[in-house]
Coordinates of C-alpha atoms and ligand atoms in Angstrom, one line a residue:
X118 CA -68.5 -5.2 246.6
X119 CA -68.6 -6.1 242.9
X120 CA -69.2 -3.2 240.5
X121 CA -70.8 -4.5 237.3
X122 CA -68.8 -3.8 234.2
X123 CA -67.7 -0.2 233.6
X124 CA -69.0 1.7 230.6
X125 CA -66.3 4.4 230.9
X126 CA -62.8 3.7 229.7
X127 CA -60.6 3.4 232.8
X128 CA -57.4 3.0 230.9
X129 CA -57.9 6.2 228.9
X130 CA -58.9 8.1 232.1
X131 CA -55.7 6.8 233.9
X132 CA -53.6 7.8 231.0
X133 CA -55.0 11.4 231.1
X134 CA -54.5 11.5 234.9
X135 CA -50.8 10.4 234.5
X136 CA -50.1 12.8 231.7
X137 CA -51.6 15.8 233.4
X138 CA -49.7 15.0 236.7
X139 CA -46.5 15.5 234.8
X140 CA -47.3 19.2 234.3
X141 CA -46.1 21.2 237.4
X142 CA -44.8 18.0 238.9
X143 CA -42.3 18.2 241.8
X144 CA -40.7 15.2 243.4
X145 CA -42.3 11.9 242.6
X146 CA -46.0 12.7 243.2
X147 CA -46.2 16.4 244.1
X148 CA -47.9 19.0 241.9
X149 CA -47.5 22.8 241.9
X150 CA -49.8 24.3 239.2
X151 CA -50.7 27.7 240.6
X152 CA -53.6 29.6 239.1
X153 CA -52.8 31.3 235.8
X154 CA -49.2 30.2 236.0
X155 CA -47.4 28.8 232.9
X156 CA -47.9 25.3 234.3
X157 CA -51.6 26.1 234.6
X158 CA -51.7 27.2 231.0
X159 CA -50.0 24.1 229.8
X160 CA -52.5 22.0 231.7
X161 CA -55.4 23.9 230.2
X162 CA -54.1 23.4 226.7
X163 CA -53.6 19.7 227.2
X164 CA -57.1 19.2 228.6
X165 CA -58.5 21.4 225.8
X166 CA -56.9 19.1 223.2
X167 CA -58.4 16.0 224.9
X168 CA -61.9 17.7 225.0
X169 CA -61.6 18.3 221.2
X170 CA -60.5 14.7 220.6
X171 CA -63.7 13.7 222.6
X172 CA -65.8 15.8 220.1
X173 CA -66.6 18.7 222.4
X174 CA -66.6 22.3 221.3
X175 CA -64.0 24.1 223.5
X176 CA -63.5 27.6 224.7
X177 CA -61.3 29.4 227.3
X178 CA -63.2 32.2 228.9
X179 CA -61.9 35.5 230.4
X180 CA -61.9 34.1 234.0
X181 CA -59.3 31.5 232.8
X182 CA -61.9 28.7 232.8
X183 CA -61.8 26.0 230.2
X184 CA -65.2 24.7 228.9
X185 CA -65.9 21.7 226.7
X186 CA -69.5 21.5 225.3
X187 CA -71.5 18.6 224.0
X188 CA -74.7 19.8 222.3
X189 CA -78.0 18.2 223.2
X190 CA -81.4 18.0 221.5
X191 CA -82.3 21.5 222.7
X192 CA -79.3 23.9 222.4
X193 CA -81.2 26.6 224.4
X194 CA -82.0 24.3 227.4
X195 CA -80.2 25.1 230.7
X196 CA -76.8 23.4 230.8
X197 CA -75.9 20.3 232.7
X198 CA -72.5 21.2 234.0
X199 CA -69.8 18.9 235.3
X200 CA -66.5 20.2 236.6
X201 CA -63.8 20.9 239.1
X202 CA -60.3 22.5 238.8
X203 CA -56.7 21.7 237.7
X204 CA -55.0 24.5 239.6
X205 CA -53.3 23.2 242.8
X206 CA -51.9 24.2 246.1
X207 CA -48.1 25.0 246.1
X208 CA -47.3 21.6 247.5
X209 CA -50.4 19.8 246.3
X210 CA -51.2 16.3 245.1
X211 CA -52.1 14.9 241.7
X212 CA -55.8 14.2 242.4
X213 CA -57.3 17.3 244.1
X214 CA -59.3 18.8 241.2
X215 CA -58.1 16.8 238.2
X216 CA -60.2 13.7 238.9
X217 CA -63.3 15.9 238.6
X218 CA -62.3 17.5 235.3
X219 CA -60.9 14.4 233.7
X220 CA -63.6 12.2 235.1
X221 CA -66.2 14.6 233.8
X222 CA -64.5 14.6 230.4
X223 CA -64.4 10.7 230.4
X224 CA -68.1 10.6 231.3
X225 CA -69.1 13.0 228.4
X226 CA -66.7 11.3 226.0
X227 CA -68.4 8.0 226.8
X228 CA -71.8 9.5 226.3
X229 CA -70.7 10.7 222.9
X230 CA -69.2 7.3 222.0
X231 CA -72.4 5.6 223.1
X232 CA -74.3 7.8 220.7
X233 CA -76.5 9.1 223.5
X234 CA -78.0 12.5 222.7
X235 CA -78.9 14.3 225.9
X236 CA -81.9 16.6 226.0
X237 CA -79.8 19.6 227.1
X238 CA -76.2 20.7 226.4
X239 CA -73.6 19.1 228.7
X240 CA -70.5 21.2 229.6
X241 CA -67.3 20.0 231.2
X242 CA -65.6 22.9 233.0
X243 CA -62.2 23.3 234.5
X244 CA -62.5 26.3 236.9
X245 CA -59.7 28.7 237.3
X246 CA -58.2 29.3 240.8
X247 CA -60.4 27.1 243.0
X248 CA -57.6 26.9 245.5
X249 CA -57.1 30.6 246.2
X250 CA -53.5 30.2 247.1
X251 CA -51.8 32.6 244.7
X252 CA -54.2 35.6 245.2
X253 CA -55.5 34.7 248.6
X254 CA -59.0 34.2 247.4
X255 CA -60.4 31.1 245.9
X256 CA -63.3 29.8 243.8
X257 CA -62.5 32.6 241.3
X258 CA -63.7 30.9 238.1
X259 CA -66.9 29.6 239.6
X260 CA -67.7 32.9 241.4
X261 CA -66.8 34.6 238.1
X262 CA -69.3 32.8 235.8
X263 CA -72.0 33.2 238.4
X264 CA -71.5 37.0 238.9
X265 CA -70.1 36.7 242.4
X266 CA -66.8 38.5 242.2
X267 CA -66.2 41.3 244.7
X268 CA -64.9 44.8 244.3
X269 CA -61.1 45.0 243.8
X270 CA -60.5 41.3 243.3
X271 CA -58.5 41.9 240.1
X272 CA -56.0 44.1 242.0
X273 CA -55.1 41.4 244.5
X274 CA -51.4 40.7 244.3
X275 CA -49.5 37.4 244.5
X276 CA -46.2 37.0 246.4
X277 CA -44.3 38.5 243.5
X278 CA -46.5 41.6 243.4
X279 CA -48.3 40.5 240.2
X280 CA -52.0 41.4 240.2
X281 CA -54.7 38.9 239.2
X282 CA -55.5 41.3 236.3
X283 CA -51.9 41.1 235.0
X284 CA -51.9 37.4 235.4
X285 CA -55.1 37.1 233.4
X286 CA -53.7 39.2 230.6
X287 CA -50.4 37.2 230.7
X288 CA -52.6 34.0 230.4
X289 CA -54.3 35.4 227.3
X290 CA -57.6 36.5 228.9
X291 CA -59.1 40.0 228.8
X292 CA -60.1 41.1 232.3
X293 CA -62.1 44.0 230.8
X294 CA -64.4 41.4 229.1
X295 CA -65.3 39.4 232.2
X296 CA -69.0 40.2 231.9
X297 CA -69.1 38.4 228.5
X298 CA -68.0 35.2 230.3
X299 CA -70.8 35.2 232.9
X300 CA -73.7 32.7 232.6
X301 CA -77.1 34.4 232.7
X302 CA -79.3 33.3 235.7
X303 CA -81.3 30.2 234.8
X304 CA -78.8 29.0 232.1
X305 CA -77.3 26.3 234.3
X306 CA -79.6 23.6 235.4
X307 CA -77.3 21.5 237.6
X308 CA -73.6 21.3 238.5
X309 CA -72.1 18.0 239.5
X310 CA -68.5 17.6 240.7
X311 CA -66.5 14.5 241.4
X312 CA -63.7 15.1 243.9
X313 CA -61.3 13.2 246.2
X314 CA -62.7 13.0 249.7
X315 CA -59.6 14.5 251.3
X316 CA -60.7 12.9 254.5
X317 CA -60.8 9.4 256.3
X318 CA -64.5 8.4 256.0
X319 CA -64.6 6.3 252.8
X320 CA -61.3 4.4 253.6
X321 CA -62.6 3.6 257.1
X322 CA -65.8 2.3 255.5
X323 CA -63.7 0.4 253.0
X324 CA -65.8 1.7 250.0
X325 CA -64.5 3.4 246.8
X326 CA -67.0 6.2 246.6
X327 CA -69.5 8.3 248.6
X328 CA -72.1 10.9 247.9
X329 CA -72.0 14.4 249.4
X330 CA -75.0 15.8 251.3
X331 CA -73.5 19.2 252.1
X332 CA -70.4 21.4 251.8
X333 CA -68.8 23.4 254.6
X334 CA -68.4 27.1 254.1
X335 CA -65.1 28.9 254.7
X336 CA -64.4 32.1 256.4
X337 CA -60.9 33.4 255.6
X338 CA -59.5 36.3 257.7
X339 CA -56.1 38.0 257.9
X340 CA -55.0 39.4 261.3
X341 CA -52.3 42.0 261.8
X342 CA -50.9 42.6 265.3
X343 CA -48.5 45.5 265.9
X344 CA -46.6 46.0 269.1
X345 CA -43.1 47.4 269.7
X346 CA -39.7 46.1 268.7
X347 CA -37.0 46.1 271.3
X348 CA -33.8 44.6 272.5
X349 CA -34.4 40.9 273.4
X350 CA -31.9 41.2 276.3
X351 CA -32.8 44.5 277.9
X352 CA -36.5 45.1 277.7
X353 CA -38.2 43.7 280.9
X354 CA -40.9 41.2 280.2
X355 CA -43.6 43.3 282.0
X356 CA -43.3 46.2 279.7
X357 CA -43.1 44.4 276.4
X358 CA -45.6 44.8 273.5
X359 CA -44.6 41.5 271.9
X360 CA -46.8 40.8 268.8
X361 CA -45.8 37.2 268.6
X362 CA -46.9 36.5 272.2
X363 CA -50.3 38.0 271.3
X364 CA -50.5 35.8 268.1
X365 CA -49.6 32.7 270.1
X366 CA -52.5 33.4 272.5
X367 CA -54.9 33.9 269.6
X368 CA -53.8 30.7 267.9
X369 CA -54.4 28.8 271.1
X370 CA -57.7 30.6 271.6
X371 CA -58.9 29.7 268.1
X372 CA -58.1 26.1 268.8
X373 CA -60.3 26.1 271.9
X374 CA -63.2 28.1 270.3
X375 CA -63.7 25.6 267.5
X376 CA -63.6 22.6 269.8
X377 CA -66.4 23.7 272.1
X378 CA -68.9 21.2 270.8
X379 CA -67.7 17.6 271.1
X380 CA -68.8 16.2 267.7
X381 CA -69.1 19.3 265.7
X382 CA -67.2 19.3 262.4
X383 CA -66.0 22.9 262.9
X384 CA -62.3 23.5 262.1
X385 CA -60.0 26.4 262.5
X386 CA -56.5 26.7 261.0
X387 CA -53.7 29.2 261.0
X388 CA -51.6 28.1 258.0
X389 CA -49.6 31.2 257.3
X390 CA -47.8 33.5 259.7
X391 CA -45.1 36.2 259.2
X392 CA -43.0 37.9 261.9
X393 CA -41.3 41.3 261.6
X394 CA -38.4 42.1 261.9
X395 CA -38.0 38.3 262.4
X396 CA -34.6 38.3 264.2
X397 CA -33.6 36.3 267.2
X398 CA -32.5 39.2 269.4
X399 CA -35.4 41.6 268.5
X400 CA -38.8 41.5 270.1
X401 CA -41.4 40.9 267.4
X402 CA -43.0 44.2 266.4
X403 CA -45.5 43.0 263.9
X404 CA -47.1 39.6 263.2
X405 CA -49.5 38.9 260.3
X406 CA -51.4 35.6 260.1
X407 CA -54.2 33.9 258.2
X408 CA -57.3 32.3 259.8
X409 CA -59.3 29.6 258.0
X410 CA -62.6 28.9 259.9
X411 CA -65.1 26.4 258.5
X412 CA -68.4 24.8 259.4
X413 CA -71.3 23.1 257.8
X414 CA -73.6 25.1 260.2
X415 CA -73.5 28.8 259.4
X416 CA -75.1 29.9 262.8
X417 CA -72.4 28.1 264.7
X418 CA -69.7 29.5 262.5
X419 CA -71.0 33.0 263.0
X420 CA -71.1 32.4 266.8
X421 CA -67.5 31.2 266.8
X422 CA -66.4 34.1 264.6
X423 CA -67.9 36.6 267.1
X424 CA -66.1 34.9 270.0
X425 CA -62.9 34.9 268.0
X426 CA -63.1 38.6 267.1
X427 CA -63.8 39.5 270.7
X428 CA -60.9 37.4 271.9
X429 CA -58.5 39.0 269.4
X430 CA -59.6 42.5 270.7
X431 CA -59.1 41.5 274.3
X432 CA -55.7 39.8 273.7
X433 CA -54.5 42.8 271.7
X434 CA -55.5 45.2 274.5
X435 CA -53.9 43.0 277.3
X436 CA -50.6 42.9 275.3
X437 CA -50.5 46.6 274.3
X438 CA -51.0 45.7 270.6
X439 CA -52.8 47.4 267.7
X440 CA -54.8 45.0 265.6
X441 CA -56.6 44.8 262.2
X442 CA -58.8 42.0 261.0
X443 CA -59.4 41.8 257.2
X444 CA -62.1 39.5 255.8
X445 CA -60.6 37.8 252.7
X446 CA -63.4 35.3 251.9
X447 CA -66.7 34.3 253.4
X448 CA -68.9 31.7 251.7
X449 CA -71.9 30.1 253.4
X450 CA -72.3 26.3 253.6
X451 CA -74.6 24.6 251.1
X452 CA -76.8 21.4 250.9
X453 CA -76.7 19.3 247.8
X454 CA -79.8 18.7 245.7
X455 CA -82.0 15.9 247.1
X456 CA -83.2 15.1 243.6
X457 CA -79.7 14.4 242.2
X458 CA -78.8 12.6 245.4
X459 CA -81.7 10.3 244.7
X460 CA -80.5 9.6 241.2
X461 CA -77.0 8.8 242.6
X462 CA -78.5 6.4 245.2
X463 CA -80.4 4.6 242.4
X464 CA -77.6 4.5 240.0
X465 CA -75.0 3.3 242.6
X466 CA -77.3 0.4 243.5
X467 CA -77.7 -0.5 239.8
X468 CA -73.9 -0.5 239.6
X469 CA -73.6 -3.0 242.4
X470 CA -72.5 -0.5 245.0
X471 CA -74.6 -1.9 247.9
X472 CA -73.0 0.5 250.4
X473 CA -72.6 4.2 249.5
X474 CA -71.9 6.4 252.5
X475 CA -73.4 9.9 252.5
X476 CA -71.2 12.5 254.0
X477 CA -70.5 16.3 254.3
X478 CA -67.5 17.9 252.9
X479 CA -65.1 19.8 255.2
X480 CA -63.2 21.1 252.1
X481 CA -64.9 23.8 250.0
X482 CA -65.4 23.2 246.3
X483 CA -66.5 25.1 243.1
X484 CA -70.0 23.5 243.9
X485 CA -70.3 26.1 246.7
X486 CA -70.7 29.2 244.5
X487 CA -72.5 27.2 241.9
X488 CA -75.3 26.5 244.5
X489 CA -76.3 30.2 244.2
X490 CA -77.5 29.6 240.6
X491 CA -78.1 25.9 240.1
X492 CA -78.7 22.5 241.7
X493 CA -75.5 21.0 243.0
X494 CA -74.2 17.5 243.8
X495 CA -70.9 15.9 244.5
X496 CA -69.4 12.4 244.3
X497 CA -66.4 11.6 246.6
X498 CA -63.6 9.1 245.8
X499 CA -61.7 7.5 248.6
X500 CA -58.5 9.2 249.7
X501 CA -55.6 7.0 251.0
X502 CA -55.1 7.8 254.7
X503 CA -57.4 10.8 254.1
X504 CA -54.4 12.9 253.0
X505 CA -54.7 15.9 250.6
X506 CA -53.0 19.2 249.9
X507 CA -49.8 17.1 250.1
X508 CA -47.7 15.1 247.6
X509 CA -48.7 11.9 249.4
X510 CA -52.3 12.4 248.2
X511 CA -53.5 9.2 246.5
X512 CA -56.6 7.5 245.1
X513 CA -56.6 4.3 243.1
X514 CA -57.3 4.1 239.5
X515 CA -60.1 1.6 240.3
X516 CA -61.8 3.9 242.8
X517 CA -61.6 6.8 240.4
X518 CA -63.1 4.7 237.7
X519 CA -66.0 3.6 239.9
X520 CA -66.7 7.3 240.8
X521 CA -66.5 8.2 237.1
X522 CA -69.0 5.4 236.2
X523 CA -71.4 6.7 238.8
X524 CA -70.9 10.2 237.4
X525 CA -71.5 8.9 233.9
X526 CA -74.7 7.1 234.8
X527 CA -76.0 10.0 236.8
X528 CA -75.4 12.4 233.9
X529 CA -77.1 10.0 231.5
X530 CA -80.1 9.6 233.7
X531 CA -80.4 13.4 234.2
X532 CA -79.6 14.1 230.5
X533 CA -82.1 11.6 229.0
X534 CA -84.4 10.5 231.8
X535 CA -83.4 6.9 230.9
Ligands
HGY46 O1 -59.2 24.4 250.9 C1 -60.1 23.8 250.3 O2 -61.0 23.3 250.9 C2 -60.0 23.5 248.9 O3 -59.4 22.3 248.7 N1 -59.3 24.5 248.2
MN47 MN1 -60.2 20.8 245.2
MN48 MN1 -57.7 21.8 247.4

């Protein structure tokens, strides 16, 4: 597959990727740049500088988002927004998020250098806390600008007991001014995000990029099971109220529930679990664990959620356990805009991409909340071995450049009609 010459500057984009990857780096290729951390702030300041060098007006809002704006012919027209995130998982890779921010910047910088004046303003945004690791709730910056924050979110604490409110203040934002950072309804026309696929499809098809038709919606729960501690040597098995035995049954139950339909993309994960008092010779009294349940089909996800909640109740009862289930996040799946998909299909053919797979995203993205207020579309770039949320995450400079060229051409077409 021969991609005709690139308009975007692959060398500059790679240089930006390499430099940003050094901030929060661990090991050779790992990144830990948690939301609102000092590494996050350093990353935002670096990207802000690059945005200014590209001729964009920059601002950092009270959600901790960084925005670079290129004015168009009509400054009051709804914005064409391109973005992603630079916050990472605690043991993340270099590409999850940054390719969408830096690829978006490269596309808009190229538009500026080509002296193209779009009809509407174009904004490149780096959303704060997409990952949701530090405060146990993600998509913060994109839910923030679209008025979708929930009661009490600012009081959520990280593992050190720091609230999101305190972290925002430490970062230099003013959590009492959040409303001034929201976008009025109708002020964003479309949101386009380029992201690594984080899965195996594009590599299996041996193609650099794909276009996304829909994005799975996550349901995040926290379950607490409380039984009775006791001497591991003297309490007979029949009378135990062992919280970890209950948790083990629920973990196995989740695994079965999500695999009921052969080819369904439903996934269920328990990624975090704590045991108290966590001692070899003491029967576990309390176990707390997270549930991450995702599907592209909300009806099926709701059915599985109901089955899971019922199974948790039954298992707790059978094992003499008290239980609580807290809902941390629930976001519905979304379809991408057919109109923008059509532009991407046309532009990818014009680039010489004769094969461009269309696929759904198992991962969630800032495009999900943005779908509540604007058209959305995503471009995926091939992930080596489908790996992500891991230092081994890798995408080639060439594939990222092809994705950025498609992003550039799509934005030019949407911004000028040409
Ligand atoms: O978990 C996700 O899907 C996203 O990468 N934070
Ligand atoms: Mn991401
Ligand atoms: Mn991620």
